[in-house]
Amino acid sequence: MPTASATGSIGDCSPVLIDLALQGGGSHGAFTWGVLDRLLEEPWFTIDGITGTSAGAMNAAVLVAGHAAGGATGARAALERFWRSVSRAALASPFQRGPLDVLLGRWTLDNSPMFVALDLTSRLFSPYDLNPGGNNPLEAILAEQIDVDRLTDAPIRLFVTATSVRTGRGRVFRNSEVRPEVLLASACLPTLFQAVEIDASPTGTAAIPAIRPSRRWCANARRGTRSWCRSTRWSGRARPGPRATS
């Protein structure tokens, strides 16, 4: 991203109104935190709306709530608190890299015995058998880190999607509708977690209907808004997502 020194002073930059689409995936979500942190450093970017699924939805909700509390600085601080909390919660996790992976600097769980065992088990048994209590370690973190009351009156528009298990149709949740269980539903992998009950309807991860909030988000973007999709890391190479200007 060009800096002020490369393009002139900050005062020379006209304000740019942007919308953000954030994808899911745990490691992608952590990577997106860094992208968002960098964007929030720039005073000439103004975020109008943000959409996401799974980890992207959590990043979006944390950013919007933090921004409502303290502007860009508050959003950056909220994102850091959230991901530090996730990191601390994973310290005692049995799913760790193997000694050889640590030695070779490989950031993968493909050779972790516990991860391989979980992957095999999840293909043979339902999460209703393996996790009858429906426990999700992210539930307490989301409840602690996100002030849902701030989302309702936040100036940034928020769009989160999840899928009805009964119908297979995606549902888009806006600011006042987003709460921890909505975010858990958006990140609910069907082989690992039980569906989340929202308004008496079992709801799970967005999957294919995840495209719906992007369409809704683009349709609601203000005239002149630049819509950016972040880069996706795929097979070790960065593949830039589309950028559209309306």
PDB file of C-alpha atoms in Angstrom:
ATOM      1  CA  MET A   1       0.000   0.000   0.000  1.00  0.00           C
ATOM      2  CA  PRO A   2       1.438   3.436  -0.900  1.00  0.00           C
ATOM      3  CA  THR A   3       2.501   5.481   2.106  1.00  0.00           C
ATOM      4  CA  ALA A   4       2.179   9.201   2.643  1.00  0.00           C
ATOM      5  CA  SER A   5       5.845   9.672   1.743  1.00  0.00           C
ATOM      6  CA  ALA A   6       5.338   7.949  -1.610  1.00  0.00           C
ATOM      7  CA  THR A   7       2.164   9.723  -2.616  1.00  0.00           C
ATOM      8  CA  GLY A   8       2.489  13.062  -0.896  1.00  0.00           C
ATOM      9  CA  SER A   9       1.296  14.255   2.478  1.00  0.00           C
ATOM     10  CA  ILE A  10      -1.793  12.846   4.141  1.00  0.00           C
ATOM     11  CA  GLY A  11      -3.484  16.179   3.633  1.00  0.00           C
ATOM     12  CA  ASP A  12      -3.178  15.725  -0.133  1.00  0.00           C
ATOM     13  CA  CYS A  13      -5.213  12.477  -0.041  1.00  0.00           C
ATOM     14  CA  SER A  14      -8.917  12.826  -0.692  1.00  0.00           C
ATOM     15  CA  PRO A  15     -11.108  10.762   1.651  1.00  0.00           C
ATOM     16  CA  VAL A  16     -11.920   7.347   0.202  1.00  0.00           C
ATOM     17  CA  LEU A  17     -15.150   5.603   1.227  1.00  0.00           C
ATOM     18  CA  ILE A  18     -14.679   1.825   1.194  1.00  0.00           C
ATOM     19  CA  ASP A  19     -16.598  -1.369   1.873  1.00  0.00           C
ATOM     20  CA  LEU A  20     -14.845  -4.547   2.993  1.00  0.00           C
ATOM     21  CA  ALA A  21     -15.613  -8.223   2.350  1.00  0.00           C
ATOM     22  CA  LEU A  22     -13.825 -10.619   4.707  1.00  0.00           C
ATOM     23  CA  GLN A  23     -13.550 -14.342   4.089  1.00  0.00           C
ATOM     24  CA  GLY A  24     -13.564 -17.095   6.675  1.00  0.00           C
ATOM     25  CA  GLY A  25     -10.988 -19.621   7.818  1.00  0.00           C
ATOM     26  CA  GLY A  26      -9.099 -19.474  11.106  1.00  0.00           C
ATOM     27  CA  SER A  27      -5.631 -18.629   9.782  1.00  0.00           C
ATOM     28  CA  HIS A  28      -7.169 -16.405   7.099  1.00  0.00           C
ATOM     29  CA  GLY A  29      -8.957 -14.548   9.887  1.00  0.00           C
ATOM     30  CA  ALA A  30      -5.699 -13.925  11.736  1.00  0.00           C
ATOM     31  CA  PHE A  31      -4.107 -12.721   8.499  1.00  0.00           C
ATOM     32  CA  THR A  32      -7.086 -10.428   7.894  1.00  0.00           C
ATOM     33  CA  TRP A  33      -6.536  -8.853  11.325  1.00  0.00           C
ATOM     34  CA  GLY A  34      -3.170  -7.604  10.058  1.00  0.00           C
ATOM     35  CA  VAL A  35      -4.727  -6.278   6.842  1.00  0.00           C
ATOM     36  CA  LEU A  36      -7.447  -4.450   8.775  1.00  0.00           C
ATOM     37  CA  ASP A  37      -4.953  -3.046  11.254  1.00  0.00           C
ATOM     38  CA  ARG A  38      -2.962  -1.570   8.381  1.00  0.00           C
ATOM     39  CA  LEU A  39      -6.048  -0.100   6.698  1.00  0.00           C
ATOM     40  CA  LEU A  40      -7.188   1.493   9.945  1.00  0.00           C
ATOM     41  CA  GLU A  41      -3.869   3.335  10.198  1.00  0.00           C
ATOM     42  CA  GLU A  42      -4.821   5.423   7.182  1.00  0.00           C
ATOM     43  CA  PRO A  43      -7.018   8.424   8.125  1.00  0.00           C
ATOM     44  CA  TRP A  44      -8.141   8.945   4.534  1.00  0.00           C
ATOM     45  CA  PHE A  45      -9.967   5.576   4.468  1.00  0.00           C
ATOM     46  CA  THR A  46     -13.544   5.676   5.754  1.00  0.00           C
ATOM     47  CA  ILE A  47     -15.264   2.304   6.148  1.00  0.00           C
ATOM     48  CA  ASP A  48     -18.930   2.485   5.168  1.00  0.00           C
ATOM     49  CA  GLY A  49     -19.893  -1.189   5.354  1.00  0.00           C
ATOM     50  CA  ILE A  50     -18.326  -4.545   6.111  1.00  0.00           C
ATOM     51  CA  THR A  51     -19.432  -8.113   5.457  1.00  0.00           C
ATOM     52  CA  GLY A  52     -17.975 -11.478   6.348  1.00  0.00           C
ATOM     53  CA  THR A  53     -18.521 -15.099   7.223  1.00  0.00           C
ATOM     54  CA  SER A  54     -16.928 -17.352   9.843  1.00  0.00           C
ATOM     55  CA  ALA A  55     -13.687 -15.754  11.068  1.00  0.00           C
ATOM     56  CA  GLY A  56     -14.383 -12.871   8.692  1.00  0.00           C
ATOM     57  CA  ALA A  57     -17.696 -12.225  10.445  1.00  0.00           C
ATOM     58  CA  MET A  58     -15.947 -12.160  13.821  1.00  0.00           C
ATOM     59  CA  ASN A  59     -13.340  -9.714  12.531  1.00  0.00           C
ATOM     60  CA  ALA A  60     -16.113  -7.560  11.120  1.00  0.00           C
ATOM     61  CA  ALA A  61     -18.164  -7.497  14.325  1.00  0.00           C
ATOM     62  CA  VAL A  62     -15.130  -6.787  16.522  1.00  0.00           C
ATOM     63  CA  LEU A  63     -14.032  -3.962  14.220  1.00  0.00           C
ATOM     64  CA  VAL A  64     -17.485  -2.362  14.080  1.00  0.00           C
ATOM     65  CA  ALA A  65     -17.982  -2.528  17.862  1.00  0.00           C
ATOM     66  CA  GLY A  66     -14.489  -1.208  18.540  1.00  0.00           C
ATOM     67  CA  HIS A  67     -14.894   1.576  15.999  1.00  0.00           C
ATOM     68  CA  ALA A  68     -18.198   2.623  17.577  1.00  0.00           C
ATOM     69  CA  ALA A  69     -16.432   2.888  20.937  1.00  0.00           C
ATOM     70  CA  GLY A  70     -13.245   4.655  19.904  1.00  0.00           C
ATOM     71  CA  GLY A  71     -12.955   5.243  16.175  1.00  0.00           C
ATOM     72  CA  ALA A  72     -10.128   3.665  14.185  1.00  0.00           C
ATOM     73  CA  THR A  73      -7.900   3.482  17.266  1.00  0.00           C
ATOM     74  CA  GLY A  74     -10.631   1.692  19.196  1.00  0.00           C
ATOM     75  CA  ALA A  75     -11.164  -0.745  16.313  1.00  0.00           C
ATOM     76  CA  ARG A  76      -7.468  -1.610  16.159  1.00  0.00           C
ATOM     77  CA  ALA A  77      -7.322  -2.137  19.921  1.00  0.00           C
ATOM     78  CA  ALA A  78     -10.472  -4.302  19.861  1.00  0.00           C
ATOM     79  CA  LEU A  79      -9.095  -6.525  17.095  1.00  0.00           C
ATOM     80  CA  GLU A  80      -5.832  -7.014  18.971  1.00  0.00           C
ATOM     81  CA  ARG A  81      -7.645  -7.887  22.213  1.00  0.00           C
ATOM     82  CA  PHE A  82      -9.824 -10.402  20.391  1.00  0.00           C
ATOM     83  CA  TRP A  83      -6.995 -12.230  18.647  1.00  0.00           C
ATOM     84  CA  ARG A  84      -4.778 -12.175  21.742  1.00  0.00           C
ATOM     85  CA  SER A  85      -7.659 -13.817  23.620  1.00  0.00           C
ATOM     86  CA  VAL A  86      -8.006 -16.476  20.926  1.00  0.00           C
ATOM     87  CA  SER A  87      -4.250 -17.094  21.035  1.00  0.00           C
ATOM     88  CA  ARG A  88      -4.196 -17.463  24.828  1.00  0.00           C
ATOM     89  CA  ALA A  89      -7.148 -19.855  24.724  1.00  0.00           C
ATOM     90  CA  ALA A  90      -5.239 -22.080  22.288  1.00  0.00           C
ATOM     91  CA  LEU A  91      -2.109 -22.374  24.419  1.00  0.00           C
ATOM     92  CA  ALA A  92      -3.364 -25.493  26.176  1.00  0.00           C
ATOM     93  CA  SER A  93      -4.901 -26.993  23.049  1.00  0.00           C
ATOM     94  CA  PRO A  94      -3.786 -30.556  22.213  1.00  0.00           C
ATOM     95  CA  PHE A  95      -3.760 -29.558  18.542  1.00  0.00           C
ATOM     96  CA  GLN A  96      -0.192 -28.345  18.189  1.00  0.00           C
ATOM     97  CA  ARG A  97       2.497 -28.611  15.552  1.00  0.00           C
ATOM     98  CA  GLY A  98       4.729 -31.650  15.765  1.00  0.00           C
ATOM     99  CA  PRO A  99       8.403 -31.337  16.838  1.00  0.00           C
ATOM    100  CA  LEU A 100       9.651 -31.737  13.256  1.00  0.00           C
ATOM    101  CA  ASP A 101       7.286 -29.026  11.993  1.00  0.00           C
ATOM    102  CA  VAL A 102       8.506 -26.662  14.720  1.00  0.00           C
ATOM    103  CA  LEU A 103      12.130 -27.456  13.881  1.00  0.00           C
ATOM    104  CA  LEU A 104      11.593 -26.839  10.157  1.00  0.00           C
ATOM    105  CA  GLY A 105       9.445 -23.751  10.701  1.00  0.00           C
ATOM    106  CA  ARG A 106       6.358 -25.265   9.076  1.00  0.00           C
ATOM    107  CA  TRP A 107       3.067 -23.748  10.216  1.00  0.00           C
ATOM    108  CA  THR A 108       0.822 -26.714   9.570  1.00  0.00           C
ATOM    109  CA  LEU A 109      -1.108 -29.294  11.587  1.00  0.00           C
ATOM    110  CA  ASP A 110      -1.038 -31.895   8.822  1.00  0.00           C
ATOM    111  CA  ASN A 111       1.451 -33.989  10.805  1.00  0.00           C
ATOM    112  CA  SER A 112      -0.042 -33.402  14.252  1.00  0.00           C
ATOM    113  CA  PRO A 113      -1.224 -36.776  15.671  1.00  0.00           C
ATOM    114  CA  MET A 114      -4.115 -35.188  17.568  1.00  0.00           C
ATOM    115  CA  PHE A 115      -5.266 -33.194  14.564  1.00  0.00           C
ATOM    116  CA  VAL A 116      -5.104 -36.224  12.274  1.00  0.00           C
ATOM    117  CA  ALA A 117      -7.085 -38.235  14.851  1.00  0.00           C
ATOM    118  CA  LEU A 118      -9.729 -35.497  15.122  1.00  0.00           C
ATOM    119  CA  ASP A 119     -10.002 -35.232  11.353  1.00  0.00           C
ATOM    120  CA  LEU A 120     -10.557 -38.985  11.044  1.00  0.00           C
ATOM    121  CA  THR A 121     -13.000 -39.091  13.958  1.00  0.00           C
ATOM    122  CA  SER A 122     -15.049 -36.177  12.598  1.00  0.00           C
ATOM    123  CA  ARG A 123     -15.574 -38.155   9.387  1.00  0.00           C
ATOM    124  CA  LEU A 124     -16.964 -41.121  11.289  1.00  0.00           C
ATOM    125  CA  PHE A 125     -18.999 -39.536  14.079  1.00  0.00           C
ATOM    126  CA  SER A 126     -21.427 -36.643  14.399  1.00  0.00           C
ATOM    127  CA  PRO A 127     -20.566 -33.621  16.593  1.00  0.00           C
ATOM    128  CA  TYR A 128     -23.779 -34.480  18.457  1.00  0.00           C
ATOM    129  CA  ASP A 129     -21.988 -37.687  19.537  1.00  0.00           C
ATOM    130  CA  LEU A 130     -18.526 -36.244  20.121  1.00  0.00           C
ATOM    131  CA  ASN A 131     -19.646 -32.982  21.742  1.00  0.00           C
ATOM    132  CA  PRO A 132     -23.112 -33.612  23.221  1.00  0.00           C
ATOM    133  CA  GLY A 133     -22.951 -30.452  25.327  1.00  0.00           C
ATOM    134  CA  GLY A 134     -22.366 -28.294  22.256  1.00  0.00           C
ATOM    135  CA  ASN A 135     -19.383 -26.549  23.856  1.00  0.00           C
ATOM    136  CA  ASN A 136     -17.567 -23.966  21.749  1.00  0.00           C
ATOM    137  CA  PRO A 137     -14.488 -22.225  23.220  1.00  0.00           C
ATOM    138  CA  LEU A 138     -15.177 -19.122  21.117  1.00  0.00           C
ATOM    139  CA  GLU A 139     -18.520 -18.468  22.788  1.00  0.00           C
ATOM    140  CA  ALA A 140     -17.059 -16.977  25.974  1.00  0.00           C
ATOM    141  CA  ILE A 141     -14.451 -14.998  24.012  1.00  0.00           C
ATOM    142  CA  LEU A 142     -17.069 -13.402  21.754  1.00  0.00           C
ATOM    143  CA  ALA A 143     -19.331 -12.561  24.695  1.00  0.00           C
ATOM    144  CA  GLU A 144     -16.416 -10.918  26.475  1.00  0.00           C
ATOM    145  CA  GLN A 145     -14.873  -9.061  23.556  1.00  0.00           C
ATOM    146  CA  ILE A 146     -17.903  -7.727  21.635  1.00  0.00           C
ATOM    147  CA  ASP A 147     -20.322  -5.165  23.037  1.00  0.00           C
ATOM    148  CA  VAL A 148     -23.410  -6.020  20.983  1.00  0.00           C
ATOM    149  CA  ASP A 149     -25.201  -2.860  22.123  1.00  0.00           C
ATOM    150  CA  ARG A 150     -22.616  -0.773  20.289  1.00  0.00           C
ATOM    151  CA  LEU A 151     -23.288  -2.653  17.060  1.00  0.00           C
ATOM    152  CA  THR A 152     -26.868  -1.381  16.885  1.00  0.00           C
ATOM    153  CA  ASP A 153     -25.966   2.301  16.666  1.00  0.00           C
ATOM    154  CA  ALA A 154     -22.593   1.879  14.966  1.00  0.00           C
ATOM    155  CA  PRO A 155     -21.943   4.136  11.948  1.00  0.00           C
ATOM    156  CA  ILE A 156     -20.413   1.235   9.988  1.00  0.00           C
ATOM    157  CA  ARG A 157     -22.983  -1.089   8.428  1.00  0.00           C
ATOM    158  CA  LEU A 158     -22.453  -4.744   9.257  1.00  0.00           C
ATOM    159  CA  PHE A 159     -23.630  -7.762   7.247  1.00  0.00           C
ATOM    160  CA  VAL A 160     -23.096 -11.310   8.582  1.00  0.00           C
ATOM    161  CA  THR A 161     -24.355 -14.453   6.887  1.00  0.00           C
ATOM    162  CA  ALA A 162     -25.256 -17.926   8.114  1.00  0.00           C
ATOM    163  CA  THR A 163     -27.205 -20.789   6.583  1.00  0.00           C
ATOM    164  CA  SER A 164     -30.438 -22.412   7.714  1.00  0.00           C
ATOM    165  CA  VAL A 165     -29.839 -26.144   8.190  1.00  0.00           C
ATOM    166  CA  ARG A 166     -33.456 -26.936   7.305  1.00  0.00           C
ATOM    167  CA  THR A 167     -33.688 -24.949   4.069  1.00  0.00           C
ATOM    168  CA  GLY A 168     -30.066 -24.510   2.988  1.00  0.00           C
ATOM    169  CA  ARG A 169     -30.761 -20.824   2.393  1.00  0.00           C
ATOM    170  CA  GLY A 170     -28.498 -18.082   3.624  1.00  0.00           C
ATOM    171  CA  ARG A 171     -29.724 -15.411   6.007  1.00  0.00           C
ATOM    172  CA  VAL A 172     -28.099 -12.012   6.309  1.00  0.00           C
ATOM    173  CA  PHE A 173     -27.923 -10.478   9.792  1.00  0.00           C
ATOM    174  CA  ARG A 174     -27.474  -6.726  10.150  1.00  0.00           C
ATOM    175  CA  ASN A 175     -26.082  -4.611  12.981  1.00  0.00           C
ATOM    176  CA  SER A 176     -28.942  -4.896  15.461  1.00  0.00           C
ATOM    177  CA  GLU A 177     -29.345  -8.639  14.803  1.00  0.00           C
ATOM    178  CA  VAL A 178     -25.717  -9.658  15.311  1.00  0.00           C
ATOM    179  CA  ARG A 179     -24.896 -11.327  18.625  1.00  0.00           C
ATOM    180  CA  PRO A 180     -22.407 -14.016  19.679  1.00  0.00           C
ATOM    181  CA  GLU A 181     -24.626 -16.935  18.638  1.00  0.00           C
ATOM    182  CA  VAL A 182     -24.992 -15.447  15.135  1.00  0.00           C
ATOM    183  CA  LEU A 183     -21.208 -15.292  14.798  1.00  0.00           C
ATOM    184  CA  LEU A 184     -20.879 -18.840  16.116  1.00  0.00           C
ATOM    185  CA  ALA A 185     -23.442 -20.004  13.559  1.00  0.00           C
ATOM    186  CA  SER A 186     -21.536 -18.296  10.768  1.00  0.00           C
ATOM    187  CA  ALA A 187     -18.396 -20.179  11.855  1.00  0.00           C
ATOM    188  CA  CYS A 188     -20.129 -23.472  12.639  1.00  0.00           C
ATOM    189  CA  LEU A 189     -18.331 -26.212  10.702  1.00  0.00           C
ATOM    190  CA  PRO A 190     -20.915 -29.014  10.402  1.00  0.00           C
ATOM    191  CA  THR A 191     -18.393 -31.791  11.070  1.00  0.00           C
ATOM    192  CA  LEU A 192     -17.096 -30.186  14.281  1.00  0.00           C
ATOM    193  CA  PHE A 193     -19.929 -28.257  15.927  1.00  0.00           C
ATOM    194  CA  GLN A 194     -23.623 -28.640  16.477  1.00  0.00           C
ATOM    195  CA  ALA A 195     -25.892 -26.244  14.619  1.00  0.00           C
ATOM    196  CA  VAL A 196     -26.678 -23.070  16.560  1.00  0.00           C
ATOM    197  CA  GLU A 197     -30.317 -22.335  17.369  1.00  0.00           C
ATOM    198  CA  ILE A 198     -31.285 -18.860  16.161  1.00  0.00           C
ATOM    199  CA  ASP A 199     -34.945 -17.895  16.408  1.00  0.00           C
ATOM    200  CA  ALA A 200     -35.807 -21.586  16.922  1.00  0.00           C
ATOM    201  CA  SER A 201     -34.087 -22.507  13.658  1.00  0.00           C
ATOM    202  CA  PRO A 202     -30.849 -24.560  13.530  1.00  0.00           C
ATOM    203  CA  THR A 203     -28.261 -22.487  11.707  1.00  0.00           C
ATOM    204  CA  GLY A 204     -24.759 -23.324  10.541  1.00  0.00           C
ATOM    205  CA  THR A 205     -21.832 -22.144   8.510  1.00  0.00           C
ATOM    206  CA  ALA A 206     -22.474 -20.065   5.416  1.00  0.00           C
ATOM    207  CA  ALA A 207     -20.734 -22.199   2.746  1.00  0.00           C
ATOM    208  CA  ILE A 208     -22.109 -21.418  -0.752  1.00  0.00           C
ATOM    209  CA  PRO A 209     -24.784 -18.916   0.383  1.00  0.00           C
ATOM    210  CA  ALA A 210     -21.920 -16.755   1.675  1.00  0.00           C
ATOM    211  CA  ILE A 211     -22.094 -14.905  -1.638  1.00  0.00           C
ATOM    212  CA  ARG A 212     -25.461 -13.474  -0.653  1.00  0.00           C
ATOM    213  CA  PRO A 213     -24.206 -10.843   1.809  1.00  0.00           C
ATOM    214  CA  SER A 214     -21.662  -9.653  -0.742  1.00  0.00           C
ATOM    215  CA  ARG A 215     -24.469  -8.986  -3.205  1.00  0.00           C
ATOM    216  CA  ARG A 216     -26.565  -7.310  -0.525  1.00  0.00           C
ATOM    217  CA  TRP A 217     -23.561  -5.329   0.631  1.00  0.00           C
ATOM    218  CA  CYS A 218     -22.731  -4.143  -2.905  1.00  0.00           C
ATOM    219  CA  ALA A 219     -26.368  -3.241  -3.543  1.00  0.00           C
ATOM    220  CA  ASN A 220     -26.398  -1.084  -0.398  1.00  0.00           C
ATOM    221  CA  ALA A 221     -23.060   0.601  -1.011  1.00  0.00           C
ATOM    222  CA  ARG A 222     -23.230   4.343  -1.413  1.00  0.00           C
ATOM    223  CA  ARG A 223     -22.600   5.865  -4.812  1.00  0.00           C
ATOM    224  CA  GLY A 224     -18.898   6.331  -5.310  1.00  0.00           C
ATOM    225  CA  THR A 225     -17.936   3.681  -2.780  1.00  0.00           C
ATOM    226  CA  ARG A 226     -14.907   1.571  -3.626  1.00  0.00           C
ATOM    227  CA  SER A 227     -15.466  -2.056  -2.710  1.00  0.00           C
ATOM    228  CA  TRP A 228     -12.352  -4.027  -1.860  1.00  0.00           C
ATOM    229  CA  CYS A 229     -11.919  -7.757  -1.308  1.00  0.00           C
ATOM    230  CA  ARG A 230      -8.759  -8.814   0.455  1.00  0.00           C
ATOM    231  CA  SER A 231      -6.133 -11.147  -0.965  1.00  0.00           C
ATOM    232  CA  THR A 232      -6.618 -14.867  -0.439  1.00  0.00           C
ATOM    233  CA  ARG A 233      -3.697 -17.082   0.438  1.00  0.00           C
ATOM    234  CA  TRP A 234      -3.992 -20.269  -1.575  1.00  0.00           C
ATOM    235  CA  SER A 235      -1.399 -23.058  -1.951  1.00  0.00           C
ATOM    236  CA  GLY A 236       1.354 -20.795  -0.685  1.00  0.00           C
ATOM    237  CA  ARG A 237       0.686 -18.063  -3.218  1.00  0.00           C
ATOM    238  CA  ALA A 238      -1.183 -14.819  -2.741  1.00  0.00           C
ATOM    239  CA  ARG A 239      -4.048 -14.532  -5.176  1.00  0.00           C
ATOM    240  CA  PRO A 240      -5.639 -11.066  -5.121  1.00  0.00           C
ATOM    241  CA  GLY A 241      -9.398 -10.950  -4.903  1.00  0.00           C
ATOM    242  CA  PRO A 242     -11.531  -8.752  -7.144  1.00  0.00           C
ATOM    243  CA  ARG A 243     -11.763  -5.020  -6.646  1.00  0.00           C
ATOM    244  CA  ALA A 244     -14.836  -3.241  -7.900  1.00  0.00           C
ATOM    245  CA  THR A 245     -15.526   0.463  -8.126  1.00  0.00           C
ATOM    246  CA  SER A 246     -19.112   1.653  -8.403  1.00  0.00           C
TER     247      SER A 246
END
